[in-house]
């Protein structure tokens, strides 16, 4: 039995359902995704570079922001290259079960870490606004690094758990994934055995990754808003709102998309809707994150200008 399963794991091949049967439309989608992918790499790399080079940005808030940007870069590399290869290919490109499980692991690992890190950033803003005098003591570098490492470790375990569950499933008949990457609900639809336990596990992990961090963010921001309203200085209030609103915009986009896919009954899962929503959080969100933070954050914008000025002067 174990030998049969080993053979099945090695032999099972999947291919992805095309976005369109029209080659012209496939080419148009390819160029749109390629541009979004390159913009994501450019924007997030710029954030990491500026935070690294500008000493004034060596604070907990920008440390978390740089880590978020690194996660977005890695996350884009997990999804975009295979999607672009499938769009550019004349024949249907295939992926093995092991390859699919590997992509799923990195997607859950990096995507989960992304969501949890957003709640860490909300906690950081809460401490900065509520305890400004003790901020550097509470959010010292040991705490910051521990929070990031803890986030990565938890997401790593969730990624391993779900990818191993997929590798243990038998697949037979139609192996066309109605998606553009190996997303857990889409692959689960192809299994020819009972997947109830897998669906329950996915829901529980999604609740931990999405619901709990989102509730923590809501609680943090409820306190933050009350604290901001007490600030007498209009300039101080405006600056606090500007910093927090950029973070909230990213949070709403990320958690809304994730909840639409992973916190709903499997019976109501729509592959078409799943693909559309997934395009938002795999191609569009990684582009928007650096734009939102840079446009809404005066310190980051000033640091970008200084960095560009230095580079131009030295040329």
PDB file of C-alpha atoms in Angstrom:
ATOM      1  CA  UNK A   1       0.000   0.000   0.000  1.00  0.00           C
ATOM      2  CA  UNK A   2       2.839   2.374   0.890  1.00  0.00           C
ATOM      3  CA  UNK A   3       4.599   1.465  -2.380  1.00  0.00           C
ATOM      4  CA  UNK A   4       1.432   2.212  -4.371  1.00  0.00           C
ATOM      5  CA  UNK A   5       1.095   5.590  -2.682  1.00  0.00           C
ATOM      6  CA  UNK A   6       4.759   6.342  -3.395  1.00  0.00           C
ATOM      7  CA  UNK A   7       4.237   5.527  -7.085  1.00  0.00           C
ATOM      8  CA  UNK A   8       1.101   7.665  -7.180  1.00  0.00           C
ATOM      9  CA  UNK A   9       2.942  10.604  -5.588  1.00  0.00           C
ATOM     10  CA  UNK A  10       5.701  10.344  -8.182  1.00  0.00           C
ATOM     11  CA  UNK A  11       3.438   9.773 -11.218  1.00  0.00           C
ATOM     12  CA  UNK A  12       0.509  12.164 -10.593  1.00  0.00           C
ATOM     13  CA  UNK A  13       0.690  15.173 -12.873  1.00  0.00           C
ATOM     14  CA  UNK A  14      -1.542  18.256 -12.768  1.00  0.00           C
ATOM     15  CA  UNK A  15      -2.134  20.976 -15.323  1.00  0.00           C
ATOM     16  CA  UNK A  16      -3.810  24.337 -14.874  1.00  0.00           C
ATOM     17  CA  UNK A  17      -7.068  25.474 -16.419  1.00  0.00           C
ATOM     18  CA  UNK A  18      -6.324  28.299 -18.902  1.00  0.00           C
ATOM     19  CA  UNK A  19      -7.650  31.797 -18.264  1.00  0.00           C
ATOM     20  CA  UNK A  20      -9.024  31.904 -21.793  1.00  0.00           C
ATOM     21  CA  UNK A  21      -9.262  29.679 -24.873  1.00  0.00           C
ATOM     22  CA  UNK A  22      -8.256  32.677 -27.008  1.00  0.00           C
ATOM     23  CA  UNK A  23      -4.442  32.913 -27.536  1.00  0.00           C
ATOM     24  CA  UNK A  24      -4.698  36.712 -27.857  1.00  0.00           C
ATOM     25  CA  UNK A  25      -6.396  36.985 -24.453  1.00  0.00           C
ATOM     26  CA  UNK A  26      -3.823  34.637 -22.897  1.00  0.00           C
ATOM     27  CA  UNK A  27      -1.043  36.872 -24.265  1.00  0.00           C
ATOM     28  CA  UNK A  28      -2.734  40.007 -22.913  1.00  0.00           C
ATOM     29  CA  UNK A  29      -3.076  38.430 -19.447  1.00  0.00           C
ATOM     30  CA  UNK A  30       0.574  37.298 -19.648  1.00  0.00           C
ATOM     31  CA  UNK A  31       1.811  40.866 -20.220  1.00  0.00           C
ATOM     32  CA  UNK A  32      -0.483  42.281 -17.522  1.00  0.00           C
ATOM     33  CA  UNK A  33       0.791  39.717 -14.976  1.00  0.00           C
ATOM     34  CA  UNK A  34       4.415  40.214 -16.035  1.00  0.00           C
ATOM     35  CA  UNK A  35       4.147  43.990 -15.528  1.00  0.00           C
ATOM     36  CA  UNK A  36       2.504  43.520 -12.110  1.00  0.00           C
ATOM     37  CA  UNK A  37       5.193  40.987 -11.123  1.00  0.00           C
ATOM     38  CA  UNK A  38       8.034  43.345 -12.117  1.00  0.00           C
ATOM     39  CA  UNK A  39       6.375  46.309 -10.377  1.00  0.00           C
ATOM     40  CA  UNK A  40       6.004  44.203  -7.230  1.00  0.00           C
ATOM     41  CA  UNK A  41       9.694  43.281  -7.277  1.00  0.00           C
ATOM     42  CA  UNK A  42      10.726  46.877  -7.955  1.00  0.00           C
ATOM     43  CA  UNK A  43       8.490  48.444  -5.287  1.00  0.00           C
ATOM     44  CA  UNK A  44       9.203  45.964  -2.503  1.00  0.00           C
ATOM     45  CA  UNK A  45      12.943  45.855  -3.273  1.00  0.00           C
ATOM     46  CA  UNK A  46      12.991  49.659  -3.067  1.00  0.00           C
ATOM     47  CA  UNK A  47      11.356  49.559   0.384  1.00  0.00           C
ATOM     48  CA  UNK A  48      13.881  46.968   1.647  1.00  0.00           C
ATOM     49  CA  UNK A  49      16.820  48.914   0.192  1.00  0.00           C
ATOM     50  CA  UNK A  50      15.737  52.290   1.608  1.00  0.00           C
ATOM     51  CA  UNK A  51      14.985  50.889   5.082  1.00  0.00           C
ATOM     52  CA  UNK A  52      18.375  49.145   5.053  1.00  0.00           C
ATOM     53  CA  UNK A  53      20.391  52.184   3.910  1.00  0.00           C
ATOM     54  CA  UNK A  54      18.615  54.989   5.796  1.00  0.00           C
ATOM     55  CA  UNK A  55      19.701  54.997   9.444  1.00  0.00           C
ATOM     56  CA  UNK A  56      16.703  57.185  10.380  1.00  0.00           C
ATOM     57  CA  UNK A  57      14.442  54.268   9.410  1.00  0.00           C
ATOM     58  CA  UNK A  58      16.168  51.756  11.673  1.00  0.00           C
ATOM     59  CA  UNK A  59      13.121  51.560  13.961  1.00  0.00           C
ATOM     60  CA  UNK A  60      10.742  48.686  14.798  1.00  0.00           C
ATOM     61  CA  UNK A  61       7.990  49.976  12.481  1.00  0.00           C
ATOM     62  CA  UNK A  62      10.274  50.021   9.426  1.00  0.00           C
ATOM     63  CA  UNK A  63      11.934  46.762  10.461  1.00  0.00           C
ATOM     64  CA  UNK A  64       8.510  45.079  10.245  1.00  0.00           C
ATOM     65  CA  UNK A  65       7.723  46.921   7.007  1.00  0.00           C
ATOM     66  CA  UNK A  66      10.989  45.702   5.428  1.00  0.00           C
ATOM     67  CA  UNK A  67      10.201  42.143   6.508  1.00  0.00           C
ATOM     68  CA  UNK A  68       6.727  42.477   4.985  1.00  0.00           C
ATOM     69  CA  UNK A  69       8.330  43.631   1.724  1.00  0.00           C
ATOM     70  CA  UNK A  70      10.747  40.645   1.764  1.00  0.00           C
ATOM     71  CA  UNK A  71       7.785  38.286   2.268  1.00  0.00           C
ATOM     72  CA  UNK A  72       5.978  39.937  -0.670  1.00  0.00           C
ATOM     73  CA  UNK A  73       9.025  39.451  -2.928  1.00  0.00           C
ATOM     74  CA  UNK A  74       9.336  35.760  -1.998  1.00  0.00           C
ATOM     75  CA  UNK A  75       5.549  35.303  -2.262  1.00  0.00           C
ATOM     76  CA  UNK A  76       5.565  36.772  -5.792  1.00  0.00           C
ATOM     77  CA  UNK A  77       8.341  34.389  -6.851  1.00  0.00           C
ATOM     78  CA  UNK A  78       6.320  31.403  -5.605  1.00  0.00           C
ATOM     79  CA  UNK A  79       3.272  32.215  -7.774  1.00  0.00           C
ATOM     80  CA  UNK A  80       4.262  34.451 -10.717  1.00  0.00           C
ATOM     81  CA  UNK A  81       6.974  32.462 -12.634  1.00  0.00           C
ATOM     82  CA  UNK A  82       4.874  29.283 -12.973  1.00  0.00           C
ATOM     83  CA  UNK A  83       1.745  31.288 -13.856  1.00  0.00           C
ATOM     84  CA  UNK A  84       3.648  33.255 -16.515  1.00  0.00           C
ATOM     85  CA  UNK A  85       5.172  30.041 -17.910  1.00  0.00           C
ATOM     86  CA  UNK A  86       1.703  28.493 -18.211  1.00  0.00           C
ATOM     87  CA  UNK A  87       0.329  31.593 -19.948  1.00  0.00           C
ATOM     88  CA  UNK A  88       3.257  31.703 -22.399  1.00  0.00           C
ATOM     89  CA  UNK A  89       3.202  27.967 -23.125  1.00  0.00           C
ATOM     90  CA  UNK A  90       1.436  26.734 -26.268  1.00  0.00           C
ATOM     91  CA  UNK A  91       0.827  23.321 -24.690  1.00  0.00           C
ATOM     92  CA  UNK A  92      -0.607  22.799 -21.230  1.00  0.00           C
ATOM     93  CA  UNK A  93       2.318  22.876 -18.804  1.00  0.00           C
ATOM     94  CA  UNK A  94       2.163  20.225 -16.099  1.00  0.00           C
ATOM     95  CA  UNK A  95       3.313  20.046 -12.489  1.00  0.00           C
ATOM     96  CA  UNK A  96       3.901  16.939 -10.387  1.00  0.00           C
ATOM     97  CA  UNK A  97       2.085  16.244  -7.131  1.00  0.00           C
ATOM     98  CA  UNK A  98       5.340  16.871  -5.222  1.00  0.00           C
ATOM     99  CA  UNK A  99       5.869  20.136  -7.124  1.00  0.00           C
ATOM    100  CA  UNK A 100       2.295  21.148  -6.392  1.00  0.00           C
ATOM    101  CA  UNK A 101       2.722  20.333  -2.705  1.00  0.00           C
ATOM    102  CA  UNK A 102       5.970  22.347  -2.621  1.00  0.00           C
ATOM    103  CA  UNK A 103       4.330  25.403  -4.192  1.00  0.00           C
ATOM    104  CA  UNK A 104       1.416  25.046  -1.763  1.00  0.00           C
ATOM    105  CA  UNK A 105       3.802  24.888   1.201  1.00  0.00           C
ATOM    106  CA  UNK A 106       5.593  28.123   0.256  1.00  0.00           C
ATOM    107  CA  UNK A 107       2.301  29.845  -0.569  1.00  0.00           C
ATOM    108  CA  UNK A 108       0.820  28.988   2.871  1.00  0.00           C
ATOM    109  CA  UNK A 109       4.109  29.660   4.672  1.00  0.00           C
ATOM    110  CA  UNK A 110       4.694  33.095   3.131  1.00  0.00           C
ATOM    111  CA  UNK A 111       1.024  34.118   2.852  1.00  0.00           C
ATOM    112  CA  UNK A 112       0.337  33.096   6.450  1.00  0.00           C
ATOM    113  CA  UNK A 113       3.426  34.932   7.709  1.00  0.00           C
ATOM    114  CA  UNK A 114       2.270  38.001   5.759  1.00  0.00           C
ATOM    115  CA  UNK A 115      -1.130  37.995   7.522  1.00  0.00           C
ATOM    116  CA  UNK A 116       0.277  37.423  11.020  1.00  0.00           C
ATOM    117  CA  UNK A 117       2.980  40.073  10.498  1.00  0.00           C
ATOM    118  CA  UNK A 118       0.254  42.643   9.788  1.00  0.00           C
ATOM    119  CA  UNK A 119      -1.133  42.009  13.296  1.00  0.00           C
ATOM    120  CA  UNK A 120       2.379  42.419  14.745  1.00  0.00           C
ATOM    121  CA  UNK A 121       2.623  45.779  12.953  1.00  0.00           C
ATOM    122  CA  UNK A 122      -0.732  46.817  14.461  1.00  0.00           C
ATOM    123  CA  UNK A 123       0.580  45.923  17.937  1.00  0.00           C
ATOM    124  CA  UNK A 124       3.717  47.972  17.212  1.00  0.00           C
ATOM    125  CA  UNK A 125       1.562  51.038  16.345  1.00  0.00           C
ATOM    126  CA  UNK A 126      -0.514  50.467  19.494  1.00  0.00           C
ATOM    127  CA  UNK A 127       2.601  50.512  21.702  1.00  0.00           C
ATOM    128  CA  UNK A 128       4.031  53.558  19.857  1.00  0.00           C
ATOM    129  CA  UNK A 129       0.871  55.616  20.406  1.00  0.00           C
ATOM    130  CA  UNK A 130      -0.128  54.413  23.883  1.00  0.00           C
ATOM    131  CA  UNK A 131       3.345  54.164  25.452  1.00  0.00           C
ATOM    132  CA  UNK A 132       5.560  56.633  23.518  1.00  0.00           C
ATOM    133  CA  UNK A 133       8.044  57.090  26.381  1.00  0.00           C
ATOM    134  CA  UNK A 134       8.473  53.335  26.938  1.00  0.00           C
ATOM    135  CA  UNK A 135       8.219  52.400  23.247  1.00  0.00           C
ATOM    136  CA  UNK A 136      11.922  51.671  22.679  1.00  0.00           C
ATOM    137  CA  UNK A 137      12.068  49.595  25.880  1.00  0.00           C
ATOM    138  CA  UNK A 138       8.951  47.523  25.084  1.00  0.00           C
ATOM    139  CA  UNK A 139       9.712  47.114  21.357  1.00  0.00           C
ATOM    140  CA  UNK A 140      13.439  46.460  21.701  1.00  0.00           C
ATOM    141  CA  UNK A 141      15.300  44.596  18.971  1.00  0.00           C
ATOM    142  CA  UNK A 142      15.135  41.256  20.790  1.00  0.00           C
ATOM    143  CA  UNK A 143      11.348  41.505  20.960  1.00  0.00           C
ATOM    144  CA  UNK A 144      11.087  42.591  17.296  1.00  0.00           C
ATOM    145  CA  UNK A 145      13.258  39.738  16.024  1.00  0.00           C
ATOM    146  CA  UNK A 146      11.435  37.240  18.260  1.00  0.00           C
ATOM    147  CA  UNK A 147       8.052  38.366  16.885  1.00  0.00           C
ATOM    148  CA  UNK A 148       9.234  37.919  13.278  1.00  0.00           C
ATOM    149  CA  UNK A 149      10.862  34.535  13.985  1.00  0.00           C
ATOM    150  CA  UNK A 150       7.738  33.359  15.855  1.00  0.00           C
ATOM    151  CA  UNK A 151       5.551  34.445  12.934  1.00  0.00           C
ATOM    152  CA  UNK A 152       7.721  32.551  10.444  1.00  0.00           C
ATOM    153  CA  UNK A 153       7.905  29.426  12.636  1.00  0.00           C
ATOM    154  CA  UNK A 154       4.112  29.242  13.093  1.00  0.00           C
ATOM    155  CA  UNK A 155       3.442  29.757   9.367  1.00  0.00           C
ATOM    156  CA  UNK A 156       6.126  27.188   8.502  1.00  0.00           C
ATOM    157  CA  UNK A 157       4.363  24.541  10.617  1.00  0.00           C
ATOM    158  CA  UNK A 158       0.977  25.335   9.032  1.00  0.00           C
ATOM    159  CA  UNK A 159       2.521  25.121   5.559  1.00  0.00           C
ATOM    160  CA  UNK A 160       4.073  21.729   6.299  1.00  0.00           C
ATOM    161  CA  UNK A 161       0.820  20.401   7.769  1.00  0.00           C
ATOM    162  CA  UNK A 162      -1.380  21.330   4.787  1.00  0.00           C
ATOM    163  CA  UNK A 163       1.110  20.325   2.085  1.00  0.00           C
ATOM    164  CA  UNK A 164       1.643  16.902   3.722  1.00  0.00           C
ATOM    165  CA  UNK A 165      -2.138  16.401   3.841  1.00  0.00           C
ATOM    166  CA  UNK A 166      -2.344  17.052   0.085  1.00  0.00           C
ATOM    167  CA  UNK A 167       0.520  14.651  -0.679  1.00  0.00           C
ATOM    168  CA  UNK A 168      -1.333  11.861   1.142  1.00  0.00           C
ATOM    169  CA  UNK A 169      -4.492  12.163  -0.983  1.00  0.00           C
ATOM    170  CA  UNK A 170      -5.245   9.842  -3.926  1.00  0.00           C
ATOM    171  CA  UNK A 171      -5.997  11.550  -7.257  1.00  0.00           C
ATOM    172  CA  UNK A 172      -7.659   9.880 -10.213  1.00  0.00           C
ATOM    173  CA  UNK A 173      -9.375  10.922 -13.437  1.00  0.00           C
ATOM    174  CA  UNK A 174      -9.342  14.632 -14.275  1.00  0.00           C
ATOM    175  CA  UNK A 175      -6.191  16.304 -12.942  1.00  0.00           C
ATOM    176  CA  UNK A 176      -6.895  19.801 -14.290  1.00  0.00           C
ATOM    177  CA  UNK A 177      -6.639  22.371 -11.489  1.00  0.00           C
ATOM    178  CA  UNK A 178      -9.271  25.039 -12.037  1.00  0.00           C
ATOM    179  CA  UNK A 179      -6.845  27.725 -10.914  1.00  0.00           C
ATOM    180  CA  UNK A 180      -3.535  29.312 -11.955  1.00  0.00           C
ATOM    181  CA  UNK A 181      -1.535  27.859  -9.018  1.00  0.00           C
ATOM    182  CA  UNK A 182      -1.771  24.979  -6.551  1.00  0.00           C
ATOM    183  CA  UNK A 183      -4.282  26.489  -4.156  1.00  0.00           C
ATOM    184  CA  UNK A 184      -5.483  24.110  -1.428  1.00  0.00           C
ATOM    185  CA  UNK A 185      -9.280  24.283  -2.101  1.00  0.00           C
ATOM    186  CA  UNK A 186      -8.804  23.915  -5.874  1.00  0.00           C
ATOM    187  CA  UNK A 187      -6.513  20.850  -5.554  1.00  0.00           C
ATOM    188  CA  UNK A 188      -8.754  19.322  -2.885  1.00  0.00           C
ATOM    189  CA  UNK A 189     -11.629  19.279  -5.417  1.00  0.00           C
ATOM    190  CA  UNK A 190      -9.679  16.767  -7.538  1.00  0.00           C
ATOM    191  CA  UNK A 191      -9.149  14.160  -4.804  1.00  0.00           C
ATOM    192  CA  UNK A 192     -11.069  10.904  -5.222  1.00  0.00           C
ATOM    193  CA  UNK A 193     -11.506  10.175  -1.505  1.00  0.00           C
ATOM    194  CA  UNK A 194     -13.211  11.727   1.501  1.00  0.00           C
ATOM    195  CA  UNK A 195     -11.661  15.159   2.172  1.00  0.00           C
ATOM    196  CA  UNK A 196     -13.798  16.242   5.146  1.00  0.00           C
ATOM    197  CA  UNK A 197     -10.846  16.090   7.589  1.00  0.00           C
ATOM    198  CA  UNK A 198      -8.721  18.131   5.165  1.00  0.00           C
ATOM    199  CA  UNK A 199     -11.435  20.776   4.844  1.00  0.00           C
ATOM    200  CA  UNK A 200     -11.762  21.037   8.636  1.00  0.00           C
ATOM    201  CA  UNK A 201      -7.964  21.372   8.982  1.00  0.00           C
ATOM    202  CA  UNK A 202      -7.888  24.102   6.320  1.00  0.00           C
ATOM    203  CA  UNK A 203     -10.696  25.995   8.053  1.00  0.00           C
ATOM    204  CA  UNK A 204      -8.989  25.772  11.468  1.00  0.00           C
ATOM    205  CA  UNK A 205      -5.621  26.936  10.120  1.00  0.00           C
ATOM    206  CA  UNK A 206      -7.302  29.725   8.127  1.00  0.00           C
ATOM    207  CA  UNK A 207      -9.114  30.829  11.295  1.00  0.00           C
ATOM    208  CA  UNK A 208      -5.794  31.033  13.157  1.00  0.00           C
ATOM    209  CA  UNK A 209      -4.006  32.860  10.304  1.00  0.00           C
ATOM    210  CA  UNK A 210      -6.885  35.172   9.312  1.00  0.00           C
ATOM    211  CA  UNK A 211      -9.503  35.546  12.056  1.00  0.00           C
ATOM    212  CA  UNK A 212      -7.329  35.790  15.185  1.00  0.00           C
ATOM    213  CA  UNK A 213      -4.819  38.311  13.724  1.00  0.00           C
ATOM    214  CA  UNK A 214      -7.693  40.358  12.256  1.00  0.00           C
ATOM    215  CA  UNK A 215      -9.441  40.506  15.658  1.00  0.00           C
ATOM    216  CA  UNK A 216      -6.162  41.556  17.298  1.00  0.00           C
ATOM    217  CA  UNK A 217      -5.763  44.287  14.659  1.00  0.00           C
ATOM    218  CA  UNK A 218      -9.333  45.519  15.291  1.00  0.00           C
ATOM    219  CA  UNK A 219      -8.740  45.632  19.071  1.00  0.00           C
ATOM    220  CA  UNK A 220      -5.390  47.415  18.603  1.00  0.00           C
ATOM    221  CA  UNK A 221      -6.922  50.018  16.318  1.00  0.00           C
ATOM    222  CA  UNK A 222      -9.911  50.579  18.584  1.00  0.00           C
ATOM    223  CA  UNK A 223      -7.422  51.623  21.287  1.00  0.00           C
ATOM    224  CA  UNK A 224      -5.298  53.539  18.766  1.00  0.00           C
ATOM    225  CA  UNK A 225      -8.236  55.627  17.516  1.00  0.00           C
ATOM    226  CA  UNK A 226      -9.242  56.582  21.078  1.00  0.00           C
ATOM    227  CA  UNK A 227      -5.635  57.566  21.801  1.00  0.00           C
ATOM    228  CA  UNK A 228      -5.310  59.608  18.582  1.00  0.00           C
ATOM    229  CA  UNK A 229      -8.524  61.510  19.329  1.00  0.00           C
ATOM    230  CA  UNK A 230      -6.986  62.609  22.649  1.00  0.00           C
ATOM    231  CA  UNK A 231      -3.969  64.179  20.914  1.00  0.00           C
ATOM    232  CA  UNK A 232      -4.339  67.965  21.182  1.00  0.00           C
ATOM    233  CA  UNK A 233      -1.948  68.835  18.378  1.00  0.00           C
ATOM    234  CA  UNK A 234      -3.690  68.748  14.982  1.00  0.00           C
ATOM    235  CA  UNK A 235      -0.371  68.023  13.249  1.00  0.00           C
ATOM    236  CA  UNK A 236       0.335  65.133  15.648  1.00  0.00           C
ATOM    237  CA  UNK A 237      -3.155  63.726  15.161  1.00  0.00           C
ATOM    238  CA  UNK A 238      -2.841  63.974  11.383  1.00  0.00           C
ATOM    239  CA  UNK A 239       0.570  62.271  11.400  1.00  0.00           C
ATOM    240  CA  UNK A 240      -0.728  59.408  13.576  1.00  0.00           C
ATOM    241  CA  UNK A 241      -3.796  58.909  11.383  1.00  0.00           C
ATOM    242  CA  UNK A 242      -1.661  58.961   8.220  1.00  0.00           C
ATOM    243  CA  UNK A 243       0.675  56.243   9.520  1.00  0.00           C
ATOM    244  CA  UNK A 244      -2.175  54.035  10.747  1.00  0.00           C
ATOM    245  CA  UNK A 245      -4.501  54.508   7.764  1.00  0.00           C
ATOM    246  CA  UNK A 246      -1.889  53.143   5.331  1.00  0.00           C
ATOM    247  CA  UNK A 247      -1.590  50.012   7.464  1.00  0.00           C
ATOM    248  CA  UNK A 248      -5.391  49.652   7.667  1.00  0.00           C
ATOM    249  CA  UNK A 249      -5.768  49.865   3.875  1.00  0.00           C
ATOM    250  CA  UNK A 250      -3.323  46.951   3.439  1.00  0.00           C
ATOM    251  CA  UNK A 251      -5.050  44.964   6.212  1.00  0.00           C
ATOM    252  CA  UNK A 252      -8.542  45.325   4.725  1.00  0.00           C
ATOM    253  CA  UNK A 253      -7.373  44.277   1.271  1.00  0.00           C
ATOM    254  CA  UNK A 254      -5.407  41.269   2.528  1.00  0.00           C
ATOM    255  CA  UNK A 255      -7.935  39.882   4.998  1.00  0.00           C
ATOM    256  CA  UNK A 256     -11.019  40.473   2.824  1.00  0.00           C
ATOM    257  CA  UNK A 257      -9.520  38.481  -0.053  1.00  0.00           C
ATOM    258  CA  UNK A 258      -8.249  35.712   2.222  1.00  0.00           C
ATOM    259  CA  UNK A 259     -11.581  35.371   4.028  1.00  0.00           C
ATOM    260  CA  UNK A 260     -13.532  35.123   0.749  1.00  0.00           C
ATOM    261  CA  UNK A 261     -11.505  32.048  -0.234  1.00  0.00           C
ATOM    262  CA  UNK A 262     -10.573  30.211   2.966  1.00  0.00           C
ATOM    263  CA  UNK A 263     -13.284  31.050   5.522  1.00  0.00           C
ATOM    264  CA  UNK A 264     -16.276  29.759   3.605  1.00  0.00           C
ATOM    265  CA  UNK A 265     -17.856  26.266   3.331  1.00  0.00           C
ATOM    266  CA  UNK A 266     -16.271  24.108   0.626  1.00  0.00           C
ATOM    267  CA  UNK A 267     -19.736  23.500  -0.850  1.00  0.00           C
ATOM    268  CA  UNK A 268     -19.980  27.208  -1.736  1.00  0.00           C
ATOM    269  CA  UNK A 269     -16.458  27.425  -3.193  1.00  0.00           C
ATOM    270  CA  UNK A 270     -16.538  28.824  -6.737  1.00  0.00           C
ATOM    271  CA  UNK A 271     -13.409  28.136  -8.844  1.00  0.00           C
ATOM    272  CA  UNK A 272     -14.102  31.164 -11.070  1.00  0.00           C
ATOM    273  CA  UNK A 273     -14.516  33.489  -8.090  1.00  0.00           C
ATOM    274  CA  UNK A 274     -11.490  31.899  -6.439  1.00  0.00           C
ATOM    275  CA  UNK A 275      -9.291  32.695  -9.436  1.00  0.00           C
ATOM    276  CA  UNK A 276     -10.441  36.323  -9.649  1.00  0.00           C
ATOM    277  CA  UNK A 277      -9.966  36.973  -5.913  1.00  0.00           C
ATOM    278  CA  UNK A 278      -6.609  35.160  -5.979  1.00  0.00           C
ATOM    279  CA  UNK A 279      -5.351  37.481  -8.731  1.00  0.00           C
ATOM    280  CA  UNK A 280      -5.943  40.374  -6.296  1.00  0.00           C
ATOM    281  CA  UNK A 281      -3.857  38.966  -3.431  1.00  0.00           C
ATOM    282  CA  UNK A 282      -1.154  37.276  -5.541  1.00  0.00           C
ATOM    283  CA  UNK A 283      -0.478  39.948  -8.195  1.00  0.00           C
ATOM    284  CA  UNK A 284      -2.185  43.209  -7.203  1.00  0.00           C
ATOM    285  CA  UNK A 285      -1.655  43.374  -3.402  1.00  0.00           C
ATOM    286  CA  UNK A 286       2.161  42.923  -3.624  1.00  0.00           C
ATOM    287  CA  UNK A 287       2.223  45.948  -5.973  1.00  0.00           C
ATOM    288  CA  UNK A 288      -0.129  48.068  -3.851  1.00  0.00           C
ATOM    289  CA  UNK A 289       1.588  47.461  -0.490  1.00  0.00           C
ATOM    290  CA  UNK A 290       4.794  49.470  -1.214  1.00  0.00           C
ATOM    291  CA  UNK A 291       2.743  52.134  -3.034  1.00  0.00           C
ATOM    292  CA  UNK A 292       0.301  52.562  -0.129  1.00  0.00           C
ATOM    293  CA  UNK A 293       3.053  52.713   2.487  1.00  0.00           C
ATOM    294  CA  UNK A 294       5.247  55.099   0.486  1.00  0.00           C
ATOM    295  CA  UNK A 295       2.417  57.443  -0.545  1.00  0.00           C
ATOM    296  CA  UNK A 296       0.880  57.622   2.934  1.00  0.00           C
ATOM    297  CA  UNK A 297       4.131  57.736   4.882  1.00  0.00           C
ATOM    298  CA  UNK A 298       6.012  61.051   4.943  1.00  0.00           C
ATOM    299  CA  UNK A 299       9.192  59.617   6.525  1.00  0.00           C
ATOM    300  CA  UNK A 300       9.477  56.915   3.870  1.00  0.00           C
ATOM    301  CA  UNK A 301       8.819  59.407   1.042  1.00  0.00           C
ATOM    302  CA  UNK A 302      11.516  61.769   2.393  1.00  0.00           C
ATOM    303  CA  UNK A 303      13.949  58.872   2.753  1.00  0.00           C
ATOM    304  CA  UNK A 304      13.259  57.839  -0.864  1.00  0.00           C
ATOM    305  CA  UNK A 305      13.950  61.393  -2.055  1.00  0.00           C
ATOM    306  CA  UNK A 306      17.214  61.565  -0.065  1.00  0.00           C
ATOM    307  CA  UNK A 307      18.344  58.186  -1.427  1.00  0.00           C
ATOM    308  CA  UNK A 308      17.546  59.165  -5.016  1.00  0.00           C
ATOM    309  CA  UNK A 309      19.329  62.512  -4.575  1.00  0.00           C
ATOM    310  CA  UNK A 310      22.449  60.783  -3.228  1.00  0.00           C
ATOM    311  CA  UNK A 311      22.465  58.293  -6.108  1.00  0.00           C
ATOM    312  CA  UNK A 312      22.048  61.052  -8.701  1.00  0.00           C
ATOM    313  CA  UNK A 313      24.799  63.177  -7.150  1.00  0.00           C
ATOM    314  CA  UNK A 314      27.301  60.312  -7.112  1.00  0.00           C
ATOM    315  CA  UNK A 315      26.654  59.487 -10.772  1.00  0.00           C
TER     316      UNK A 315
END
